[in-house]
Each structure stands twice: as C-alpha cells, then as structure tokens.
Short mmCIF file of C-alpha atoms and ligand atoms in Angstrom, two decimals:
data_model
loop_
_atom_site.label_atom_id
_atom_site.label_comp_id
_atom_site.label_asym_id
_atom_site.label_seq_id
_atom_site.Cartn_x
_atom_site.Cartn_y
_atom_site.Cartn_z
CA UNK I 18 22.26 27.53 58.85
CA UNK I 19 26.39 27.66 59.64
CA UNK I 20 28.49 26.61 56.90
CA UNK I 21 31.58 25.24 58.04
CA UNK I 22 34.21 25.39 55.16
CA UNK I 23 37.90 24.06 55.26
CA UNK I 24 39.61 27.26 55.21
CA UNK I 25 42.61 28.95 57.34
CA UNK I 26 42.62 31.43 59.75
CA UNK I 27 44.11 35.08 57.90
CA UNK I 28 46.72 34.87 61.08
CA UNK I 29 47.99 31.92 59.55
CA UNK I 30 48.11 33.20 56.19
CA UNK I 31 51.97 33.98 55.10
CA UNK I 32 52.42 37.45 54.97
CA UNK I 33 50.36 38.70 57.96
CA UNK I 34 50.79 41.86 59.52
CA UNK I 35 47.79 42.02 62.01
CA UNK I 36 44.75 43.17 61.58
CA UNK I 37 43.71 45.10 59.48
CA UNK I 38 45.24 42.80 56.89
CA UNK I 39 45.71 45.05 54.25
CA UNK I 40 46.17 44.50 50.48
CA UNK I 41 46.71 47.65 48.41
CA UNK I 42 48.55 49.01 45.13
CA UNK I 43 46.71 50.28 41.56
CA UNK I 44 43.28 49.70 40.45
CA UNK I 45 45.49 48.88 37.25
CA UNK I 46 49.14 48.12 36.38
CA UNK I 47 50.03 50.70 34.05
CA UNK I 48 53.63 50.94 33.37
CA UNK I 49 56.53 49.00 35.34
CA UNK I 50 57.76 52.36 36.25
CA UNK I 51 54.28 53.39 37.86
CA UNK I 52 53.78 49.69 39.80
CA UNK I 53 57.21 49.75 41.00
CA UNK I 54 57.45 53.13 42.77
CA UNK I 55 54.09 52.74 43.90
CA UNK I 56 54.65 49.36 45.42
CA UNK I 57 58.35 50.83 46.91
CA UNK I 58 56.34 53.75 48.90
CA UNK I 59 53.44 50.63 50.03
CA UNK I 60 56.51 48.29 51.44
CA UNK I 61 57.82 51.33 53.36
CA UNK I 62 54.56 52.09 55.13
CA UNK I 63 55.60 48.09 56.63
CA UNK I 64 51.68 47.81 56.99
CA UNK I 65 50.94 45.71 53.72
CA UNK I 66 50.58 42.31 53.35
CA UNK I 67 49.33 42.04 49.65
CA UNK I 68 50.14 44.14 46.73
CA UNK I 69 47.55 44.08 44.38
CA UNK I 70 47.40 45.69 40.73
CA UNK I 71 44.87 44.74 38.34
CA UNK I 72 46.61 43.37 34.62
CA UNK I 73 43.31 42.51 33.11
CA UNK I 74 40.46 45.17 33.32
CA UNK I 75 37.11 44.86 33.16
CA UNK I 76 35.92 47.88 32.09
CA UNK I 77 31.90 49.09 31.30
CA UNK I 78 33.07 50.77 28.02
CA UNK I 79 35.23 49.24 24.96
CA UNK I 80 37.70 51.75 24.09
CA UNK I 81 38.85 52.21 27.69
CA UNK I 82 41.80 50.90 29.05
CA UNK I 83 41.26 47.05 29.58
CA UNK I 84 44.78 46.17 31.29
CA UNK I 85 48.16 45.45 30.20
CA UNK I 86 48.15 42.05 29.81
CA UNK I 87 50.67 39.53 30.51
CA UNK I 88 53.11 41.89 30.22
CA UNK I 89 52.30 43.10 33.69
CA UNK I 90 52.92 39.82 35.29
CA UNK I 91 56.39 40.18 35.04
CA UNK I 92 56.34 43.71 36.57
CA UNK I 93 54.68 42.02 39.60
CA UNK I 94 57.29 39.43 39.88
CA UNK I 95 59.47 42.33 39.96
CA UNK I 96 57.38 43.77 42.81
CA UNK I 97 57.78 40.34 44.95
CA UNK I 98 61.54 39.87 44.46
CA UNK I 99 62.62 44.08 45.27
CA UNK I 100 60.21 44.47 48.20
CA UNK I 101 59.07 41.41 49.65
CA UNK I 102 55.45 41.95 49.45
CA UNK I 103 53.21 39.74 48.10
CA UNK I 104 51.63 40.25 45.24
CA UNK I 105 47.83 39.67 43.86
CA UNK I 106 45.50 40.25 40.74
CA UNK I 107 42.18 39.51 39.22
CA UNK I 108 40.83 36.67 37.56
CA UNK I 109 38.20 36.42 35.23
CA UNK I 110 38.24 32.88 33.54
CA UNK I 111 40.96 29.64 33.80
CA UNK I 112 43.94 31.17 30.96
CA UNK I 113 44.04 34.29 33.44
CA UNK I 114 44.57 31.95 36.30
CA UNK I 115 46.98 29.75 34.98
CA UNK I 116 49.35 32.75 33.15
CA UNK I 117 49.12 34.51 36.65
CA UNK I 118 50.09 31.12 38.61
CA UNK I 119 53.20 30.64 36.25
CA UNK I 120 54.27 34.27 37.29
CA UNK I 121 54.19 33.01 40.67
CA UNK I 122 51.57 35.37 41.65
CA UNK I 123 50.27 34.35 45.54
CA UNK I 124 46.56 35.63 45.62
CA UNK I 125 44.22 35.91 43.29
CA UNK I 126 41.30 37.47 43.58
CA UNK I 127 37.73 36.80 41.79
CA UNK I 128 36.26 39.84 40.64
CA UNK I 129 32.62 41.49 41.16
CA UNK I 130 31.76 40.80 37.41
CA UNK I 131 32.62 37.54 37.67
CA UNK I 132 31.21 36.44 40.92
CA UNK I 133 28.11 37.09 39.30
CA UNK I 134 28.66 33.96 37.01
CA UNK I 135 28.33 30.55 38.20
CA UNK I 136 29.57 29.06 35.01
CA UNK I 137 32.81 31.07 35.37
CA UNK I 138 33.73 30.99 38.97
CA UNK I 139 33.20 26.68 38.36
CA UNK I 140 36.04 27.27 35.26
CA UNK I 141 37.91 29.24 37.22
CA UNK I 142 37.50 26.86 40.64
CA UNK I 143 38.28 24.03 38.14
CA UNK I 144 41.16 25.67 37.08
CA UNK I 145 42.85 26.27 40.68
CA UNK I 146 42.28 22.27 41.95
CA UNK I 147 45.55 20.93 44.05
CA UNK I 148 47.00 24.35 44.09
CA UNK I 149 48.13 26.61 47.02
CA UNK I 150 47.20 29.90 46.21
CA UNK I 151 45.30 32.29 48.63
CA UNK I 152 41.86 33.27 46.86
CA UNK I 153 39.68 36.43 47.57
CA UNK I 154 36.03 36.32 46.43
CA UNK I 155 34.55 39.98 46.23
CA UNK I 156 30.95 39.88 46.15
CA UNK I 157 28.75 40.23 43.09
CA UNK I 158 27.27 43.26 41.71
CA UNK I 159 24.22 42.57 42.68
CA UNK I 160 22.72 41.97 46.49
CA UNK I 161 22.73 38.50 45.74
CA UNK I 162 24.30 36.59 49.31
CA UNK I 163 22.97 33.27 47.73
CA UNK I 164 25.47 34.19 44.40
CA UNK I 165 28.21 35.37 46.79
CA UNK I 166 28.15 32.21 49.31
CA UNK I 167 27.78 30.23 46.46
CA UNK I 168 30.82 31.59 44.44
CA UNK I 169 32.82 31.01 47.53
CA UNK I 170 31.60 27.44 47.77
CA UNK I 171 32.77 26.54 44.41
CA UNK I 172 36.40 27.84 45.46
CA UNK I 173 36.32 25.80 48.61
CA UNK I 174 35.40 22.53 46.98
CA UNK I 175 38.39 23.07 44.64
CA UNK I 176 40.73 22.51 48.08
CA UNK I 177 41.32 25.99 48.01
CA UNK I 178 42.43 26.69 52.29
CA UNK I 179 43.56 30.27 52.23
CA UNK I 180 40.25 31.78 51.02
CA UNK I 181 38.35 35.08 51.77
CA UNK I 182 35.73 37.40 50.62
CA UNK I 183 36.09 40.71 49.75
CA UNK I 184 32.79 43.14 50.04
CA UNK I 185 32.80 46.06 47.43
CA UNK I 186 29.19 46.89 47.68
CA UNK I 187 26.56 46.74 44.90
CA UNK I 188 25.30 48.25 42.13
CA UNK I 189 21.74 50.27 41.47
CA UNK I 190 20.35 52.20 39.27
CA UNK I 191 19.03 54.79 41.74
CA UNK I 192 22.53 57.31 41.65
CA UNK I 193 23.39 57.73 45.75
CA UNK I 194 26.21 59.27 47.75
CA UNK I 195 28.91 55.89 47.24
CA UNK I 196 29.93 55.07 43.74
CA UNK I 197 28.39 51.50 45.08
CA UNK I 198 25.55 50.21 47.31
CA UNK I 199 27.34 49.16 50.98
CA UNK I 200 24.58 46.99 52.15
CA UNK I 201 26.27 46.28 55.05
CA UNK I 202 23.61 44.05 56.36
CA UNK I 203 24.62 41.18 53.60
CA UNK I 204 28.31 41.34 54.82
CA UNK I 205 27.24 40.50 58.64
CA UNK I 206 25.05 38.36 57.42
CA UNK I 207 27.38 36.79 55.47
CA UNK I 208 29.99 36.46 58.66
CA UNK I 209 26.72 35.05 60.53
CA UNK I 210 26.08 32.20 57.67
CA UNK I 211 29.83 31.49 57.04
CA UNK I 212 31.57 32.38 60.90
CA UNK I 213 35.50 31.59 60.06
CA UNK I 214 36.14 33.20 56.66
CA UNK I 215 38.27 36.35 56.42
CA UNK I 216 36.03 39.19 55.68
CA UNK I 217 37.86 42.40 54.07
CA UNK I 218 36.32 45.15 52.87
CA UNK I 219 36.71 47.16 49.60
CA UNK I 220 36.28 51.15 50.21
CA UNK I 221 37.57 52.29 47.15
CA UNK I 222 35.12 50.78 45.06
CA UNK I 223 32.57 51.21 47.55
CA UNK I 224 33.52 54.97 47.61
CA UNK I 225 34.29 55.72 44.08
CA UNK I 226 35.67 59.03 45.36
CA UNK I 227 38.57 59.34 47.61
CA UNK I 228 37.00 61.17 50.49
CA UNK I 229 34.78 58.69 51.81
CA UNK I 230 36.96 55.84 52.08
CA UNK I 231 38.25 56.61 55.58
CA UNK I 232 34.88 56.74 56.57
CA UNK I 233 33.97 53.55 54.74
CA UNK I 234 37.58 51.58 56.26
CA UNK I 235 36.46 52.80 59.76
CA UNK I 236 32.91 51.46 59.46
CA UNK I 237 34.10 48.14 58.54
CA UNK I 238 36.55 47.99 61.60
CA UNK I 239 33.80 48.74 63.62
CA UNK I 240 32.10 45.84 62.20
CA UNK I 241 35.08 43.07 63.03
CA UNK I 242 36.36 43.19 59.27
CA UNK I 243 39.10 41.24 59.68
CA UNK I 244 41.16 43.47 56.48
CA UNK I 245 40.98 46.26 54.06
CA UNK I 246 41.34 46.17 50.42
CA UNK I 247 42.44 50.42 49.35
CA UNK I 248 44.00 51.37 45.84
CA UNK I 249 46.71 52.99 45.85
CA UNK I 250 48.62 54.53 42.88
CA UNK I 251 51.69 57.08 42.51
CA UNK I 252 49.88 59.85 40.58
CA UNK I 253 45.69 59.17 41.40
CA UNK I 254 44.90 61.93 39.20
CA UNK I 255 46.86 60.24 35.76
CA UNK I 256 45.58 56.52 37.05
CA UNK I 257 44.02 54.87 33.40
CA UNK I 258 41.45 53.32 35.75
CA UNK I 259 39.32 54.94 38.84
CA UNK I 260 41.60 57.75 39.03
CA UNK I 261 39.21 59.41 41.34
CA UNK I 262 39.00 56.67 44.05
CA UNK I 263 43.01 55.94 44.35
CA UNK I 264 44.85 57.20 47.29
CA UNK I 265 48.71 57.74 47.44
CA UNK I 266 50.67 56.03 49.39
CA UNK I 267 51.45 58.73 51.64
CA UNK I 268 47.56 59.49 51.99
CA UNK I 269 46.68 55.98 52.62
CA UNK I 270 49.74 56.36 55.71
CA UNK I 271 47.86 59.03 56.73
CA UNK I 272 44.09 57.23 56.40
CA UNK I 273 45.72 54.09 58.33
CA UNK I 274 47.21 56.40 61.32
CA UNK I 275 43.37 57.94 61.76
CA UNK I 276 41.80 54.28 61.78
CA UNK I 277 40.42 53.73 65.20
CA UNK I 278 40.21 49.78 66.07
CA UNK I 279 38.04 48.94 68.63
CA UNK I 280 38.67 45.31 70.51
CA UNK I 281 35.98 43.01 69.59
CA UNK I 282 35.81 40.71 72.17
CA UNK I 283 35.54 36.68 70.52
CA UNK I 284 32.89 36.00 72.85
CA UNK I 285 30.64 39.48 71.96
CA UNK I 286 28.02 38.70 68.93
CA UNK I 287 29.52 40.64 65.76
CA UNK I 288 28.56 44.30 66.79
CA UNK I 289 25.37 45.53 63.74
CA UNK I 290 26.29 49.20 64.06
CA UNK I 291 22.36 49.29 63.59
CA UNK I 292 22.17 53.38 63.67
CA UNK I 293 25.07 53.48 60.79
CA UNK I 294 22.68 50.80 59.04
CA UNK I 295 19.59 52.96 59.15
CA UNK I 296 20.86 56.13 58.57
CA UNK I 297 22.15 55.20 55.76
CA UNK I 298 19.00 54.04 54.60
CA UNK I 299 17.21 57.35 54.98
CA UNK I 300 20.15 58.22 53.19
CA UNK I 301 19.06 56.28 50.50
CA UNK I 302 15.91 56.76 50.60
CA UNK I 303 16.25 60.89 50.99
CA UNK I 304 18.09 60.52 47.65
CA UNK I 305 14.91 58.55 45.68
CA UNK I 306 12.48 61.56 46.85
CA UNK I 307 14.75 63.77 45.44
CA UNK I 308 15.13 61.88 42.49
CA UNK I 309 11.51 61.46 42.18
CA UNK I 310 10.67 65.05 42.18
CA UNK I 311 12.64 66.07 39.89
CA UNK I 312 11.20 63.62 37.50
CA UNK I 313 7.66 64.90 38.44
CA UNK I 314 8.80 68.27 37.85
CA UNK I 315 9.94 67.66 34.55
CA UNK I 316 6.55 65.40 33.76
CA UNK I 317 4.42 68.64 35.02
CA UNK I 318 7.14 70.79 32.64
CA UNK I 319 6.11 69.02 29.49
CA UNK I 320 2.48 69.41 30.36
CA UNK I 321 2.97 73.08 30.29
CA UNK I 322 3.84 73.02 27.44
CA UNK I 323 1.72 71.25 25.81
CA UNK I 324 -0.85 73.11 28.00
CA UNK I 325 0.85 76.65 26.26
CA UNK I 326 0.69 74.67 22.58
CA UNK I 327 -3.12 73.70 22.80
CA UNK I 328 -4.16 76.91 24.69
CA UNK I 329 -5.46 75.08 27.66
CA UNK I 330 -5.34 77.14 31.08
CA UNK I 331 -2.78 75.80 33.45
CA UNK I 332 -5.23 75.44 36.37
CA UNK I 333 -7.26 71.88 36.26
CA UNK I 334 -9.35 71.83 39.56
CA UNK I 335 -11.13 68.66 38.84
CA UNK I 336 -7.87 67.65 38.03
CA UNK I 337 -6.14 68.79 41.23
CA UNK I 338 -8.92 67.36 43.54
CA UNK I 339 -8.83 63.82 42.25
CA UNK I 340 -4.78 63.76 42.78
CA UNK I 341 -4.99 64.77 46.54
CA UNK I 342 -7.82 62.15 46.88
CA UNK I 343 -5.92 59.78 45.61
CA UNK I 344 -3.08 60.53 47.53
CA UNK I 345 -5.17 61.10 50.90
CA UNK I 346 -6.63 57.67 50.42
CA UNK I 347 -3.47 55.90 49.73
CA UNK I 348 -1.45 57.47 52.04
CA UNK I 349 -3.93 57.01 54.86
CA UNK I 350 -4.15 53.07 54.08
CA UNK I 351 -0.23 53.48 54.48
CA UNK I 352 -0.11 54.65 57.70
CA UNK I 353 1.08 58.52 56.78
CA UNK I 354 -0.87 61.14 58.52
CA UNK I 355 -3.16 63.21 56.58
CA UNK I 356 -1.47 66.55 57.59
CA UNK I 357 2.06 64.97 56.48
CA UNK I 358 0.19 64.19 52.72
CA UNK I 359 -1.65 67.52 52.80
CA UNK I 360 1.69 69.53 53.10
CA UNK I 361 3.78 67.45 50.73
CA UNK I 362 1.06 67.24 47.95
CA UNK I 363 0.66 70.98 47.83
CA UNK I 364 4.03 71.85 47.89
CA UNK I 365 4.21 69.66 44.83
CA UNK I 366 1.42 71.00 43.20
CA UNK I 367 2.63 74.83 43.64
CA UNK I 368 6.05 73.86 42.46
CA UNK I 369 3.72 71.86 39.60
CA UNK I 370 2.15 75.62 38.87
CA UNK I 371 5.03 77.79 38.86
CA UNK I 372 6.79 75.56 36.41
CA UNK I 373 4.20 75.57 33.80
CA UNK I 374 3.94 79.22 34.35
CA UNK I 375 7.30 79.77 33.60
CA UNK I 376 6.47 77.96 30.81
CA UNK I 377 3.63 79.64 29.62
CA UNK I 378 5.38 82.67 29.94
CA UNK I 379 8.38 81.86 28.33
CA UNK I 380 10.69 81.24 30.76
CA UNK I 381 9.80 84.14 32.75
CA UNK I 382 9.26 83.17 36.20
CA UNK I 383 6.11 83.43 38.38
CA UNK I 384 6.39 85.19 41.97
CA UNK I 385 2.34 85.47 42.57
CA UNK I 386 1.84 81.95 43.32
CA UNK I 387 -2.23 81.45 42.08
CA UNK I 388 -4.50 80.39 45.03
CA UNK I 389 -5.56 76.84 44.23
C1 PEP Q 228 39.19 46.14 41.09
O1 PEP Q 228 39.44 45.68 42.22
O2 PEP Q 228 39.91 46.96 40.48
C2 PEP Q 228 37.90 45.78 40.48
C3 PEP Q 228 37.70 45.81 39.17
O3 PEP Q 228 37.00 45.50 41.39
P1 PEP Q 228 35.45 45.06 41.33
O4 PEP Q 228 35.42 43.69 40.76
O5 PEP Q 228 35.06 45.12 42.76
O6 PEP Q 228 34.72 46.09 40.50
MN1 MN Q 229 39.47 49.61 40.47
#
C-alpha cells in the first residue's frame, strides 16, 4: 500500500541547494567558540543547507556529556544571523520543542531514541500543531519500518508540510564493520511505501568511524537519497560526543568533491543496488561465524580445563562421533553438502584439541596435532 502524505517537495524547501541537500555541523554544540568557527568553514563550502548541532544529548552512559542546554540555542541563533544558514537540532519531548521554536530554530529533527516511542513522538507531534517548522524523522533503533512510518505519520497529522526522514541504520547486538546496522532494504522500502518524502541519509552514525562515510554517502546517492546528513566539527578528535565519526569541514569539502551522482531518471523504478545489498549480508553474516567460533573455542577452553582438573583424557571418541552425526544430519536436512560439514566440523574439532592441549599443558602449545 502507497501512503500519500501532505508534505512538500525538498526543492521547495527554503534553503535548498540541490541535491544532495545537505545538513551538517557537530554531533554536539560544545562551546559558542567551537559552533561558530565550525559553522563559518560549513557556510564557505556554499554546499549546506542546514546546520545542525545537537544541544540536548542522548547519551548510553550518565556521566557523559548530555548537551549544553538552552544555552546553546542562542549560539545557534548566532549561527543563523552571521552566516545565513539554517540551523537545526534534536528533539526529544514537547519543552525541547517549544525552547528550540522560541530560538527561532527552522528544523528540528526527531531522534533515533525517540522514534522508538510512540507516546513521545504523539507529545512531541502535539507539541508542533499549526506551526511551520521543517521536521526530520530518523528512523528507530531498531528495524522496525512499521515504528518508523508510523512516527512519521504522527508528524504529518500535526500539519507538519516540510517533513523528511532521516535513515541512521540500526542497532544489534552482533558487533559488525558499521557502528550501526544499514539495512538498506527498509529505506527503499520505505521510499516504495511512502513515494514523495525526502529521504536523507545519516553516514556518520551509520559509520561510527570516519572512513566509511564516503562510502556510506555514495551508496545512498546511488540509491536516489534525495540528501545527506554528515557531522562535522572543528577539532573531531576533542568533539565531547562521537569524536571518532566527525569530519572537518575541509574533509567533508573533500568527501563532497569525490561524491559521484548518477541521474536517476523519474520514470526508472528506484535502482536496489541488489549486489551492495547482499554483499553486505555475507558481510554480516562472515562476522557471526567468526563470532561464533570464538565462543566455541572458549566453551572447548573451559572444558580443558576442567578436563586437566578431573584428570580426564582430552580425547572423547564417543563424544566426537555423536557431534559430526549430529551435524551431518542437520546439515544435510539444510541443504549443505556433506563434504562442506565434514571439512568445517573437523577443522573445529582440531582447533577444539589443540586448545585443551595447550591447556593441559599449561599453556604450552601443541604442534603434533593427535589423529582423531
Ligand atoms: C545525532 O544526530 O547526533 C544523534 C544522536 O543521532 P541518532 O538519534 O541517530 O543516534
Ligand atoms: Mn552524533
């Protein structure tokens, strides 16, 4: 199903420099000193549209830095009136929205914490009724489109016109390459279910790590993103907040000049780059088996040991014979061949042996692998 929702064009949007619209400036605002100079270098790349700088933080751990506060309003207002850009920050329940509207702040943008929360995207949705502001709605942590279409929904029925999304990939608990899960397939599926909003993408958080985010920005161009969303911060290294994932403005210049845009035709279907897609699932996937083994190692590790503490001889053939049967059986039913189980499963199980020799032997490690 197509959901049609009253919203604008980004061409139309004031402020719009082409595509890719881009928003950037400090995961946080730190200082005025640090915003301002930072935000100078931005307006001179004449590529911006939005400054953004995060006042109120929503950090994992207390005791981090959690923002500046209303304080930092002020420096944005600063921004707007000595460059001309426009300037944006998060929300995360009504008092931030209506402190940031009274700073005249012109986009605000609901962040991936809070799009998980139905209850708070209605305040804040309640909050922005009757009131021209342009609204960005970065997807929740979790692969949840339903969550995600519906936050944006909420925003919408508020009268909200200038409205977008913002994808910043998900969380999981499996650790991978990107600091967060792309998922590109809920994105385009997103532009399928909801055709006219303005889609942006988020590579810095995706990334968590500076030198994948050109890799990440080109990706989404190649999927019709309509924008980019890139921190930027004078000194990355001293940032209070994602320090490792912040460009400078002179390396985001740089980034912007490599970006290759590719003319997607309006009357092409929105391109899947479905090799990217699946790669990076093997990707993913790669990374569990290696995550996996170690954690079989280690099991196999502490049975050494206990092997070594109850004088019980490493080798268990019964023991060995009913794993690969196992294994055989289930992998057959699976559709893997038997050779493909036969090599993996003893390749575990002499890996399984020369750890809990080395334990055994005190750390000293065993180069005559035992015949099994
Ligand atoms: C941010 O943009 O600095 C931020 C906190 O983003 P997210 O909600 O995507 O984690
Ligand atoms: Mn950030």
């Amino acid at each position: 199903m197509v959901l049609k929702l009253e919203t604008s064009p980004l061409s139309d949007w004031n402020g719009f420099k082409g595509r890719p619209f881009l928003i950037s400036g400090p995961c946080s605002a730190e200082t005025e000193e640090q915003v301002l100079a930072t935000a100078r270098e931005l307006a001179a790349l004449d590529r911006i549209s939005i400054f953004r700088a995060g006042i109120w933080k929503p950090r994992t751990r207390p005791d981090t830095f959690e923002g500046v506060g209303v304080s930092g309003l002020k420096w944005l207002r600063t921004v707007k009136k000595e460059t001309g850009l426009m300037v944006a920050t998060e929300v995360a329940n009504e008092k931030h929205v209506y402190e940031a509207l009274k700073y005249g702040v012109d986009m605000l943008w609901i962040g991936a914490r809070t799009s998980v929360n139905p209850f708070t995207v209605q305040e804040i949705a309640d909050a922005l009724k009757g009131v021209d502001v342009m609204v960005f709605v970065k997807n929740p942590i979790n692969p949840d489109i339903e969550l995600w279409i519906g936050a944006i929904e909420r925003v919408a029925k508020a009268g909200i016109k200038k409205l977008g999304a913002i994808h910043r990939g998900f969380s999981s608990y499996v650790k991978t390459t990107y600091r967060n899960q792309p998922n590109w397939q809920i994105p385009i599926e997103l532009r399928r279910r909801i055709p006219d909003l303005p889609l942006i993408c988020d590579p810095s958080h995706i990334s968590g790590s500076r030198e994948y985010i050109h890799e990440i920005s080109q990706k989404a161009m190649d999927l019709s993103f309509d924008g980019l969303m890139i921190e930027s911060h004078i000194n990355p290294d001293k940032a209070l907040s994602d320090a490792s994932q912040q460009l400078t403005p002179n390396d985001l210049r740089e980034l912007l000049s490599r970006l290759i845009l590719r003319n997607a035709s309006p009357t092409d279907p929105r391109l899947l780059d479905v090799l990217g897609e699946l790669r990076q699932q093997i990707d993913i996937y790669d990374d569990h088996l290696i995550d996996l083994l170690e954690q079989r190692m280690k099991v196999s590790e502490t049975i050494g040991q206990y092997k070594k503490e109850n004088n019980i001889a490493i080798l268990q053939t019964l023991r060995w014979d009913e794993i690969v049967r196992k294994a055989m059986k289930r992998g057959l039913a699976k559709g893997l061949s038997q050779e493909l189980i036969d090599t993996v499963f003893k390749a575990v199980h002499q890996e399984s042996i020369n750890r809990q020799m080395k334990v055994m032997n005190n750390g000293i490690e065993n180069h005559d692998h035992p015949s099994k």
